[in-house]
Coordinates of C-alpha atoms in Angstrom, one line a residue:
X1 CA 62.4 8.4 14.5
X2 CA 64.2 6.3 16.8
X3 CA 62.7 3.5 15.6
X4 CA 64.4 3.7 12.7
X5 CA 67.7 5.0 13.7
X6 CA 67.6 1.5 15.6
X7 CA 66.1 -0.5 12.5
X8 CA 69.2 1.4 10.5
X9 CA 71.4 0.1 13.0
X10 CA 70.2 -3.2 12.7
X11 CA 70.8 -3.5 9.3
X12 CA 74.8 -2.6 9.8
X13 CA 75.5 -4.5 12.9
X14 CA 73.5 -7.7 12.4
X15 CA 72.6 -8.0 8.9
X16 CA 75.7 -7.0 7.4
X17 CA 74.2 -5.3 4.8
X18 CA 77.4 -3.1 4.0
X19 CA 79.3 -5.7 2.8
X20 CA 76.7 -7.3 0.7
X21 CA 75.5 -4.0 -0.8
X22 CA 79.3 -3.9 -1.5
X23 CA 79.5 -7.4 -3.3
X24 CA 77.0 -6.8 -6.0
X25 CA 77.6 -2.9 -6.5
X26 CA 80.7 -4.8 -7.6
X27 CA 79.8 -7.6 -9.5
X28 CA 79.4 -7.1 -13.3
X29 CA 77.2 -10.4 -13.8
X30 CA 74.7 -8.2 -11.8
X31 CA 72.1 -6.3 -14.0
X32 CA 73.0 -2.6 -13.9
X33 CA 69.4 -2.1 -12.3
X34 CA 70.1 -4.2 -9.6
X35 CA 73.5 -2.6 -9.0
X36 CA 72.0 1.2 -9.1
X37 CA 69.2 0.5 -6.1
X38 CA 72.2 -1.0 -4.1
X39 CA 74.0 2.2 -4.6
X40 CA 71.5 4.1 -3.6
X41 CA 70.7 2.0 -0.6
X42 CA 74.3 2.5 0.2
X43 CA 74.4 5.9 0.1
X44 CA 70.7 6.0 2.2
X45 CA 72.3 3.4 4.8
X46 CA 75.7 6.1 4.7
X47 CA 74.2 9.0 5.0
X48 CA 73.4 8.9 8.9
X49 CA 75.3 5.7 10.2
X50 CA 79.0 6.3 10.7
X51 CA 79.4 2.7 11.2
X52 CA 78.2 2.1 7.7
X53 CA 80.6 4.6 6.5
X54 CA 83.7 2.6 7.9
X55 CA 82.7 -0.6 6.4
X56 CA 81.7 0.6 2.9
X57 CA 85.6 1.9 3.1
X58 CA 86.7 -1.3 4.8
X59 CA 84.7 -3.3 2.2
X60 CA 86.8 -1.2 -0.6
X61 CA 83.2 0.8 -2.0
X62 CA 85.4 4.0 -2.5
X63 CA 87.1 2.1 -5.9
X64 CA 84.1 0.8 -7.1
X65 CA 81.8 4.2 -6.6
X66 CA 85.0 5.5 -7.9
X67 CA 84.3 3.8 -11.3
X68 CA 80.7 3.4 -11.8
X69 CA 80.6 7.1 -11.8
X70 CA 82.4 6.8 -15.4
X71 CA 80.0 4.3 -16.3
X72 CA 78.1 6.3 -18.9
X73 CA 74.6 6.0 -17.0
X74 CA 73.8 9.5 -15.7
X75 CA 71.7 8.1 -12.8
X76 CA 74.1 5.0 -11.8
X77 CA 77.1 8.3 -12.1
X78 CA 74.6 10.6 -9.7
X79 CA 73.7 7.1 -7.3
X80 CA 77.7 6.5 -6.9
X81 CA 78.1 10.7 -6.4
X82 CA 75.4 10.6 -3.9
X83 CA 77.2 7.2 -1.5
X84 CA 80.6 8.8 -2.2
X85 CA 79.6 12.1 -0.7
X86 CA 77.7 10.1 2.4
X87 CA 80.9 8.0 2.5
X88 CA 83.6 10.5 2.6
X89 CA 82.4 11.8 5.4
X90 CA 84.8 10.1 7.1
X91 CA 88.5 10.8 6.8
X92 CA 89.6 7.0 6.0
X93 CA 87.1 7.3 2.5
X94 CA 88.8 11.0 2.4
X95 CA 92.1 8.6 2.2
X96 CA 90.6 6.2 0.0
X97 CA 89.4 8.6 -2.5
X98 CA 93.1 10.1 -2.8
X99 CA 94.8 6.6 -3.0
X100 CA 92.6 5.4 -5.9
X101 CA 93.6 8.9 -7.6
X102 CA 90.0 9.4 -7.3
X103 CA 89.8 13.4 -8.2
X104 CA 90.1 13.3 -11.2
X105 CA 87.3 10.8 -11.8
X106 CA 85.0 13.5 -9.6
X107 CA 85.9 16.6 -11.7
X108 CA 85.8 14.8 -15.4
X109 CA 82.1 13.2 -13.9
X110 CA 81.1 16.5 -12.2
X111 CA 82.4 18.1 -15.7
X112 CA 80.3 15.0 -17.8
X113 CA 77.2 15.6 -15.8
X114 CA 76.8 19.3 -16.1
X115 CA 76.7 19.0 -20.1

């Protein structure tokens, strides 16, 4: 287990990969395939690293999570749920969420979702 707390951390401190999981969850020329593993490896990368957590907010992932979840894919909408949740564990993506007027988007994707 330590081993891959350590490999985890590796991946944050050295290789960066927060902000480049950030830069093509973003881009649009990027198929949506592509974009929906990075999601989810942002929300696997989030969900134990706290580090990672403070740069996916620093790297501005709250606004885009914020709108692929109205994408109209139901698993790119539950891969940006599941990195929000990991993300706003943190009270700076709390903050983020607010200031992109972000609840709404939650409760019309929450509502979306459970039809």
């Amino acid at each position: 287990m330590r081993h891959n707390q350590e490999a985890l951390s590796n991946l944050i401190a050295v290789v960066q990969a927060v902000p480049k999981l950030a830069a093509i969850i973003s881009n649009t020329a990027v198929t949506m395939l592509v974009r929906l593993k990075a999601t989810q490896l942002l929300a696997v990368l989030t969900s134990t690293q706290e580090d990672a957590r403070k740069q996916a907010v620093d790297c501005g992932c709250v606004a885009e999570l914020l709108k692929l979840l109205a994408c109209g894919s139901a698993d790119m909408a539950c891969a940006a749920a599941e990195a929000l949740m990991m993300i706003t564990l943190t009270r700076e993506a709390k903050v983020a969420v607010h200031q992109a007027k972000g609840t709404s988007v939650l409760v019309n994707c929450t509502v979306r979702l459970g039809s």
